[in-house]
Short mmCIF file of C-alpha atoms in Angstrom, two decimals:
data_model
loop_
_atom_site.label_atom_id
_atom_site.label_comp_id
_atom_site.label_asym_id
_atom_site.label_seq_id
_atom_site.Cartn_x
_atom_site.Cartn_y
_atom_site.Cartn_z
CA UNK A 8 11.53 23.19 -17.70
CA UNK A 9 14.95 22.61 -15.84
CA UNK A 10 15.91 20.89 -12.21
CA UNK A 11 17.33 24.85 -11.12
CA UNK A 12 14.01 26.31 -11.89
CA UNK A 13 11.41 23.80 -10.76
CA UNK A 14 8.99 25.05 -7.87
CA UNK A 15 9.36 22.79 -4.92
CA UNK A 16 5.48 21.94 -5.71
CA UNK A 17 6.41 21.09 -8.64
CA UNK A 18 9.51 18.68 -7.41
CA UNK A 19 6.73 17.12 -5.64
CA UNK A 20 4.71 16.22 -8.42
CA UNK A 21 7.64 14.83 -10.69
CA UNK A 22 8.40 12.57 -7.72
CA UNK A 23 5.28 11.61 -6.52
CA UNK A 24 4.38 10.52 -9.89
CA UNK A 25 7.71 8.42 -10.66
CA UNK A 26 6.58 6.73 -6.91
CA UNK A 27 3.12 5.46 -8.10
CA UNK A 28 4.84 3.23 -10.69
CA UNK A 29 6.92 2.16 -7.80
CA UNK A 30 3.92 1.03 -6.05
CA UNK A 31 2.77 -0.72 -8.99
CA UNK A 32 5.98 -2.26 -9.14
CA UNK A 33 5.76 -3.32 -5.51
CA UNK A 34 2.94 -4.97 -5.91
CA UNK A 35 3.38 -6.81 -8.69
CA UNK A 36 6.47 -8.08 -7.56
CA UNK A 37 5.24 -9.32 -3.64
CA UNK A 38 1.49 -9.96 -3.91
CA UNK A 39 1.75 -13.21 -6.40
CA UNK A 40 3.09 -14.73 -3.14
CA UNK A 41 0.08 -14.43 -1.81
CA UNK A 42 -2.30 -15.77 -4.17
CA UNK A 43 0.38 -18.64 -5.20
CA UNK A 44 -2.27 -20.93 -3.99
CA UNK A 45 -4.93 -19.37 -6.52
CA UNK A 46 -2.77 -19.34 -9.30
CA UNK A 47 -1.59 -23.57 -8.92
CA UNK A 48 -5.76 -24.32 -8.83
CA UNK A 49 -6.63 -22.53 -11.86
CA UNK A 50 -2.94 -22.81 -13.82
CA UNK A 51 -2.46 -26.39 -13.34
CA UNK A 52 -5.47 -28.12 -12.15
CA UNK A 53 -4.27 -31.39 -12.27
CA UNK A 54 -1.48 -31.41 -10.69
CA UNK A 55 -3.13 -29.59 -7.42
CA UNK A 56 -5.71 -31.94 -7.62
CA UNK A 57 -2.95 -34.79 -7.22
CA UNK A 58 -0.58 -32.85 -5.17
CA UNK A 59 -0.57 -29.27 -4.05
CA UNK A 60 2.36 -29.17 -2.63
CA UNK A 61 3.96 -29.57 -5.81
CA UNK A 62 1.89 -27.07 -7.73
CA UNK A 63 2.85 -24.80 -4.83
CA UNK A 64 6.42 -25.32 -5.70
CA UNK A 65 5.91 -25.01 -9.24
CA UNK A 66 4.09 -21.50 -9.44
CA UNK A 67 6.61 -20.13 -7.17
CA UNK A 68 8.39 -20.37 -10.94
CA UNK A 69 6.31 -17.32 -11.08
CA UNK A 70 8.25 -15.45 -8.79
CA UNK A 71 12.08 -16.67 -10.30
CA UNK A 72 10.69 -16.26 -13.65
CA UNK A 73 10.15 -12.09 -12.55
CA UNK A 74 13.57 -11.61 -10.47
CA UNK A 75 15.45 -13.46 -13.48
CA UNK A 76 13.49 -10.59 -15.60
CA UNK A 77 14.69 -8.21 -13.57
CA UNK A 78 18.09 -9.21 -13.33
CA UNK A 79 17.96 -9.56 -16.89
CA UNK A 80 16.45 -6.14 -17.78
CA UNK A 81 18.68 -4.08 -15.63
CA UNK A 82 21.90 -2.89 -17.71
CA UNK A 83 20.69 -4.78 -20.63
CA UNK A 84 17.14 -2.29 -20.79
CA UNK A 85 19.19 0.95 -18.96
CA UNK A 86 22.88 1.01 -20.98
CA UNK A 87 20.22 1.09 -24.01
CA UNK A 88 18.02 3.98 -23.26
CA UNK A 89 21.27 6.33 -21.74
CA UNK A 90 21.20 8.02 -24.75
CA UNK A 91 17.78 9.34 -24.87
CA UNK A 92 15.85 11.91 -23.07
CA UNK A 93 15.14 10.59 -19.19
CA UNK A 94 11.28 11.76 -18.92
CA UNK A 95 10.43 9.90 -22.18
CA UNK A 96 12.31 6.61 -20.82
CA UNK A 97 10.08 6.71 -18.05
CA UNK A 98 6.80 7.12 -19.98
CA UNK A 99 8.46 4.42 -22.19
CA UNK A 100 9.20 1.60 -18.93
CA UNK A 101 5.32 2.73 -17.39
CA UNK A 102 3.64 2.01 -20.67
CA UNK A 103 5.71 -1.30 -20.93
CA UNK A 104 4.95 -2.02 -17.10
CA UNK A 105 1.19 -1.61 -18.05
CA UNK A 106 1.18 -3.82 -21.06
CA UNK A 107 3.11 -6.74 -19.49
CA UNK A 108 0.77 -6.45 -15.96
CA UNK A 109 -2.22 -7.12 -18.40
CA UNK A 110 -0.88 -9.87 -20.38
CA UNK A 111 -1.27 -11.59 -17.10
CA UNK A 112 -4.89 -10.23 -16.74
CA UNK A 113 -5.67 -12.12 -19.64
CA UNK A 114 -2.94 -14.70 -20.86
CA UNK A 115 -4.69 -18.20 -20.12
CA UNK A 116 -2.00 -20.97 -19.93
CA UNK A 117 1.17 -21.42 -17.19
CA UNK A 118 3.78 -20.85 -19.46
CA UNK A 119 2.46 -17.99 -20.92
CA UNK A 120 1.88 -16.42 -17.66
CA UNK A 121 5.25 -17.16 -16.88
CA UNK A 122 6.20 -15.48 -19.96
CA UNK A 123 4.01 -12.28 -19.28
CA UNK A 124 6.08 -12.56 -15.39
CA UNK A 125 9.32 -12.40 -16.88
CA UNK A 126 8.27 -9.29 -19.57
CA UNK A 127 7.01 -7.68 -16.71
CA UNK A 128 10.44 -7.94 -14.83
CA UNK A 129 12.69 -6.39 -17.57
CA UNK A 130 11.42 -2.71 -16.76
CA UNK A 131 11.39 -4.04 -13.22
CA UNK A 132 15.64 -2.09 -13.05
CA UNK A 133 15.62 0.39 -15.39
CA UNK A 134 12.35 2.33 -13.90
CA UNK A 135 14.28 2.37 -10.69
CA UNK A 136 17.60 2.89 -11.78
CA UNK A 137 16.49 5.67 -14.47
CA UNK A 138 13.86 7.16 -11.71
CA UNK A 139 16.62 7.82 -9.38
CA UNK A 140 18.59 9.57 -11.80
CA UNK A 141 15.70 11.89 -12.77
CA UNK A 142 14.57 12.29 -9.09
CA UNK A 143 18.13 13.28 -8.01
CA UNK A 144 18.22 16.17 -10.21
CA UNK A 145 14.52 17.38 -9.70
CA UNK A 146 15.94 18.17 -5.60
CA UNK A 147 19.42 18.97 -6.74
CA UNK A 148 22.22 18.92 -5.02
CA UNK A 149 22.75 17.95 -1.04
CA UNK A 150 18.96 16.18 -2.11
CA UNK A 151 19.99 13.04 -3.81
CA UNK A 152 19.35 10.91 -1.72
CA UNK A 153 16.34 12.31 -0.58
CA UNK A 154 15.07 11.94 -3.98
CA UNK A 155 15.76 8.76 -4.08
CA UNK A 156 14.18 7.97 -1.02
CA UNK A 157 10.72 9.14 -1.86
CA UNK A 158 10.40 7.27 -5.46
CA UNK A 159 11.53 4.06 -2.96
CA UNK A 160 8.57 4.95 -0.13
CA UNK A 161 5.87 3.59 -3.46
CA UNK A 162 7.51 0.16 -3.02
CA UNK A 163 7.85 0.45 0.81
CA UNK A 164 4.02 1.80 0.88
CA UNK A 165 3.54 -0.96 -1.48
CA UNK A 166 3.87 -3.68 0.70
CA UNK A 167 1.65 -1.88 3.90
CA UNK A 168 -1.67 -1.66 1.08
CA UNK A 169 -0.74 -2.46 -1.82
CA UNK A 170 0.49 -5.79 -1.55
CA UNK A 171 -2.46 -6.62 1.22
CA UNK A 172 -5.17 -5.14 -0.81
CA UNK A 173 -4.64 -6.91 -4.19
CA UNK A 174 -3.98 -10.22 -1.66
CA UNK A 175 -7.81 -9.29 -0.62
CA UNK A 176 -9.16 -8.86 -4.10
CA UNK A 177 -7.65 -11.52 -5.80
CA UNK A 178 -9.05 -13.83 -3.08
CA UNK A 179 -12.64 -12.30 -3.21
CA UNK A 180 -12.30 -12.01 -7.45
CA UNK A 181 -9.87 -14.42 -8.55
CA UNK A 182 -6.27 -13.94 -8.76
CA UNK A 183 -6.26 -11.86 -12.04
CA UNK A 184 -8.38 -9.66 -10.50
CA UNK A 185 -5.26 -8.08 -8.36
CA UNK A 186 -2.96 -8.27 -11.59
CA UNK A 187 -5.41 -6.02 -12.83
CA UNK A 188 -5.46 -3.20 -10.10
CA UNK A 189 -1.53 -3.33 -11.00
CA UNK A 190 -2.21 -2.79 -14.61
CA UNK A 191 -4.21 0.58 -13.79
CA UNK A 192 -1.68 1.35 -11.37
CA UNK A 193 1.12 1.54 -14.24
CA UNK A 194 -1.42 3.35 -16.20
CA UNK A 195 -2.08 5.90 -13.83
CA UNK A 196 1.76 6.31 -13.08
CA UNK A 197 1.94 6.90 -17.12
CA UNK A 198 -0.46 9.91 -17.43
CA UNK A 199 1.54 11.63 -14.12
CA UNK A 200 4.63 11.36 -15.79
CA UNK A 201 3.40 12.35 -19.23
CA UNK A 202 2.37 15.60 -16.89
CA UNK A 203 4.36 16.29 -14.22
CA UNK A 204 7.85 15.19 -15.02
CA UNK A 205 10.05 17.75 -16.86
CA UNK A 206 12.17 17.37 -19.49
CA UNK A 207 15.46 15.37 -18.51
CA UNK A 208 18.21 15.07 -21.01
CA UNK A 209 19.84 11.91 -20.94
CA UNK A 210 23.70 11.04 -22.49
CA UNK A 211 23.73 11.23 -26.76
CA UNK A 212 25.74 10.27 -27.83
CA UNK A 213 25.96 6.90 -24.82
CA UNK A 214 26.15 3.48 -26.57
CA UNK A 215 25.67 0.00 -25.16
CA UNK A 216 29.85 -0.29 -25.26
CA UNK A 217 30.84 2.45 -23.40
CA UNK A 218 27.79 2.18 -20.49
CA UNK A 219 28.72 -1.17 -19.97
CA UNK A 220 32.37 0.09 -19.14
CA UNK A 221 30.85 0.56 -15.62
CA UNK A 222 31.84 -3.36 -14.78
CA UNK A 223 35.06 -2.42 -15.28
CA UNK A 224 34.74 -0.15 -12.04
CA UNK A 225 36.37 -1.95 -9.17
CA UNK A 226 33.39 -0.01 -6.70
CA UNK A 227 30.92 -0.42 -8.71
CA UNK A 228 31.80 -4.59 -7.72
CA UNK A 229 32.07 -3.67 -4.41
CA UNK A 230 28.86 -1.26 -4.30
CA UNK A 231 26.57 -4.36 -5.74
CA UNK A 232 28.24 -7.04 -3.54
CA UNK A 233 27.12 -5.06 -0.08
CA UNK A 234 23.51 -5.12 -2.19
CA UNK A 235 23.55 -9.06 -2.60
CA UNK A 236 25.43 -10.01 -0.03
CA UNK A 237 24.46 -7.92 2.65
CA UNK A 238 21.00 -6.72 2.11
CA UNK A 239 20.13 -10.39 1.34
CA UNK A 240 20.28 -10.54 5.41
CA UNK A 241 16.96 -9.43 4.91
CA UNK A 242 15.73 -11.26 2.83
CA UNK A 243 17.01 -14.70 4.51
CA UNK A 244 14.44 -13.11 7.25
CA UNK A 245 11.58 -11.78 5.46
CA UNK A 246 11.07 -14.95 3.21
CA UNK A 247 10.17 -17.10 6.25
CA UNK A 248 8.62 -14.55 8.75
CA UNK A 249 5.89 -16.62 8.91
CA UNK A 250 6.90 -19.44 10.34
CA UNK A 251 8.67 -17.04 12.75
CA UNK A 252 5.25 -15.99 14.12
CA UNK A 253 3.08 -19.08 14.31
CA UNK A 254 5.31 -22.12 15.16
CA UNK A 255 8.60 -20.17 17.19
CA UNK A 256 6.30 -17.26 18.76
CA UNK A 257 3.30 -19.98 18.74
CA UNK A 258 1.06 -17.13 17.42
CA UNK A 259 -2.28 -17.87 15.19
CA UNK A 260 -1.80 -17.42 11.43
CA UNK A 261 -4.06 -14.16 11.59
CA UNK A 262 -1.10 -12.88 13.22
CA UNK A 263 1.19 -13.05 10.53
CA UNK A 264 -0.49 -9.78 7.63
CA UNK A 265 -0.23 -7.60 11.20
CA UNK A 266 3.66 -8.41 11.18
CA UNK A 267 4.05 -8.25 8.17
CA UNK A 268 2.56 -4.65 8.14
CA UNK A 269 4.36 -3.62 11.17
CA UNK A 270 7.35 -4.85 8.66
CA UNK A 271 6.05 -2.28 6.08
CA UNK A 272 5.36 0.62 8.20
CA UNK A 273 9.09 -0.15 8.84
CA UNK A 274 9.98 -0.52 5.48
CA UNK A 275 8.73 3.12 4.71
CA UNK A 276 10.11 4.70 7.64
CA UNK A 277 13.38 3.47 7.55
CA UNK A 278 13.15 4.83 3.74
CA UNK A 279 12.86 8.09 4.57
CA UNK A 280 15.19 7.99 7.22
CA UNK A 281 17.69 6.48 5.42
CA UNK A 282 17.59 9.19 2.55
CA UNK A 283 18.25 11.99 4.93
CA UNK A 284 20.85 10.57 6.67
CA UNK A 285 22.57 9.39 3.06
CA UNK A 286 22.77 13.02 2.23
CA UNK A 287 24.46 14.13 5.77
CA UNK A 288 26.94 11.00 5.45
CA UNK A 289 26.16 8.13 3.22
CA UNK A 290 29.70 6.47 4.43
CA UNK A 291 28.20 6.38 7.98
CA UNK A 292 25.28 5.87 7.00
CA UNK A 293 26.10 2.65 4.86
CA UNK A 294 28.36 1.04 7.82
CA UNK A 295 26.39 1.87 10.67
CA UNK A 296 23.01 0.88 9.13
CA UNK A 297 24.75 -2.81 7.98
CA UNK A 298 26.27 -3.25 11.52
CA UNK A 299 22.56 -2.10 13.29
CA UNK A 300 21.00 -4.55 10.82
CA UNK A 301 23.27 -7.72 11.93
CA UNK A 302 22.63 -6.45 15.86
CA UNK A 303 18.83 -6.36 15.03
CA UNK A 304 18.82 -10.21 13.64
CA UNK A 305 21.17 -11.35 16.37
CA UNK A 306 18.22 -10.06 18.40
CA UNK A 307 15.49 -11.35 16.46
CA UNK A 308 16.87 -14.81 17.07
CA UNK A 309 16.97 -14.71 20.64
CA UNK A 310 13.68 -12.97 21.12
CA UNK A 311 11.11 -13.59 18.62
CA UNK A 312 9.87 -16.50 21.22
CA UNK A 313 7.28 -13.69 22.32
CA UNK A 314 5.50 -12.25 20.07
CA UNK A 315 5.66 -8.43 20.84
CA UNK A 316 9.11 -8.71 21.32
CA UNK A 317 8.95 -10.46 18.01
CA UNK A 318 6.42 -7.48 16.39
CA UNK A 319 8.94 -4.43 17.78
CA UNK A 320 11.72 -5.89 16.00
CA UNK A 321 10.02 -6.88 12.80
CA UNK A 322 9.39 -3.29 12.34
CA UNK A 323 13.33 -2.73 14.05
CA UNK A 324 14.13 -5.05 11.10
CA UNK A 325 11.89 -3.27 8.70
CA UNK A 326 13.55 0.20 9.78
CA UNK A 327 17.06 -0.73 9.40
CA UNK A 328 16.77 -2.48 6.23
CA UNK A 329 15.21 0.06 4.62
CA UNK A 330 17.86 2.63 5.67
CA UNK A 331 20.48 1.26 3.53
CA UNK A 332 17.92 0.96 0.48
CA UNK A 333 18.60 4.88 -1.12
CA UNK A 334 21.97 4.90 0.70
CA UNK A 335 23.24 1.72 -1.65
CA UNK A 336 21.24 3.75 -4.67
CA UNK A 337 23.14 6.32 -4.22
CA UNK A 338 26.73 5.01 -3.71
CA UNK A 339 26.30 3.42 -6.78
CA UNK A 340 25.56 6.84 -8.63
CA UNK A 341 28.50 8.02 -6.89
CA UNK A 342 31.09 5.24 -7.96
CA UNK A 343 29.73 4.61 -11.26
CA UNK A 344 30.85 8.31 -13.42
CA UNK A 345 30.00 8.77 -16.39
CA UNK A 346 27.89 5.16 -16.47
CA UNK A 347 25.21 6.51 -14.57
CA UNK A 348 22.29 4.73 -16.27
CA UNK A 349 23.09 1.64 -16.22
CA UNK A 350 25.02 1.48 -12.55
CA UNK A 351 21.68 3.20 -11.28
CA UNK A 352 19.56 0.32 -12.55
CA UNK A 353 22.21 -2.83 -11.35
CA UNK A 354 21.04 -2.02 -8.16
CA UNK A 355 17.96 -3.69 -8.19
CA UNK A 356 19.45 -6.32 -10.13
CA UNK A 357 21.84 -7.05 -7.39
CA UNK A 358 18.40 -6.81 -4.15
CA UNK A 359 17.15 -9.45 -6.36
CA UNK A 360 20.11 -12.15 -6.50
CA UNK A 361 20.10 -10.53 -2.93
CA UNK A 362 16.42 -11.93 -2.18
CA UNK A 363 17.28 -15.16 -4.11
CA UNK A 364 20.56 -15.87 -2.15
CA UNK A 365 18.88 -14.47 1.41
CA UNK A 366 15.51 -17.07 1.00
CA UNK A 367 17.51 -19.92 -0.31
CA UNK A 368 20.30 -20.44 2.77
CA UNK A 369 17.45 -19.28 5.21
CA UNK A 370 16.00 -22.59 3.59
CA UNK A 371 19.17 -24.54 3.61
CA UNK A 372 19.64 -23.94 7.69
CA UNK A 373 16.11 -24.64 8.20
CA UNK A 374 16.18 -27.80 5.80
CA UNK A 375 19.48 -29.07 8.08
CA UNK A 376 17.70 -29.27 11.71
CA UNK A 377 18.82 -25.75 12.77
CA UNK A 378 15.27 -24.55 13.63
CA UNK A 379 13.03 -21.60 12.24
CA UNK A 380 15.28 -18.77 13.72
CA UNK A 381 18.36 -20.05 12.34
CA UNK A 382 17.45 -17.31 9.22
CA UNK A 383 18.08 -14.46 11.42
CA UNK A 384 21.62 -16.13 12.47
CA UNK A 385 21.93 -16.33 8.91
CA UNK A 386 20.58 -13.23 7.91
CA UNK A 387 22.96 -11.29 10.51
CA UNK A 388 26.05 -13.32 9.17
CA UNK A 389 24.95 -11.82 5.45
CA UNK A 390 24.78 -8.32 6.83
CA UNK A 391 27.71 -8.71 8.71
CA UNK A 392 29.64 -10.26 5.10
CA UNK A 393 28.35 -6.94 3.73
CA UNK A 394 29.66 -4.85 6.01
CA UNK A 395 33.21 -6.19 5.59
CA UNK A 396 32.79 -5.34 1.49
CA UNK A 397 31.63 -1.71 2.46
CA UNK A 398 34.80 -1.30 4.31
CA UNK A 399 37.18 -2.70 1.82
CA UNK A 400 35.23 -0.83 -1.00
CA UNK A 401 36.14 2.41 1.17
CA UNK A 402 39.87 1.29 2.05
CA UNK A 403 40.14 0.65 -1.64
CA UNK A 404 38.79 4.14 -2.16
CA UNK A 405 41.18 6.02 0.18
CA UNK A 406 44.24 4.30 -1.58
CA UNK A 407 43.12 6.35 -4.31
CA UNK A 408 43.93 9.17 -4.11
CA UNK A 409 42.46 10.52 -7.56
CA UNK A 410 39.25 8.87 -6.97
CA UNK A 411 38.99 10.65 -3.51
CA UNK A 412 39.84 13.74 -4.74
CA UNK A 413 37.01 13.36 -7.25
#
């Protein structure tokens, strides 16, 4: 079976199989944030008894180790497996995600759990990158971004359903129960990929050295910069959404999960709409999406003092930001030339750099005494910077006739 002969139903089953894996990735990446006190209490009992703040800070390394795994693993794995059939690569990545998350369930010490979190992050970028290429082939010309968006929907739905459910189970039965569920999700994804994702050839003969040639393409660096800096604005806001709810809007703590669900709903809707818009006009979707993100962040900073307006704007923040996810991914695939595998995977390295950058800068402005709305202004500044990078990218592209005609 090949993309030109697949039925619409078969294509949907293939995309759904890949989306199950992305749902698991969304759970494993974000559920740890809600369970840090539980993890710190079990794995760092002495430090927790003397200083819960220090224990939580050290437990936060688990988040950083996972992100480091994503940054390291995305180009390394994607470059190495480019020559192999993509459906077999996806099976291997799903198996690795199953095993590494299962290790988190059973390993006894903080150091070993940290190692398992690093290992679990390694296949993350390659899974999304290779999966995006498979989705683009399944959907065919004119529908590539829709296929990419469908896979990313698993990640956004995880923020609405998987992460709250995993947090609840972790609080009820112990934090390891959440990762047991994650491992089961990846096991299900593995089985579905085996049965429903059709054969897709890789790039026989491709070497790691050839794949690394992607880093000699200026447009790839421009696009990665948009992801790391422009999309970093979203993480500047997302990382500090709780104090916006409790300290700025003056709402109780129980309102925070509701606001996060609204964010997840906006992300899910924006991701699907972004796929359609990017297929119609990728350039306008990217530029207007970044501009809209800057405006929405500024409005959030101005109107976050009332819980109703905060709730509405948080939904819009999730929507506008996620319109860019399939757009940036598809742009990378467009500019990468023959280096599709490693370029598609590098998108998630860039986004994880944006995660660290946005959270870091948001923390700096708060620590500097600018208040809890300051991260929203920081997010607006990062979105504007991303827009400038995108404009420079298209300007440089227009000055390269051979590239433009291709």
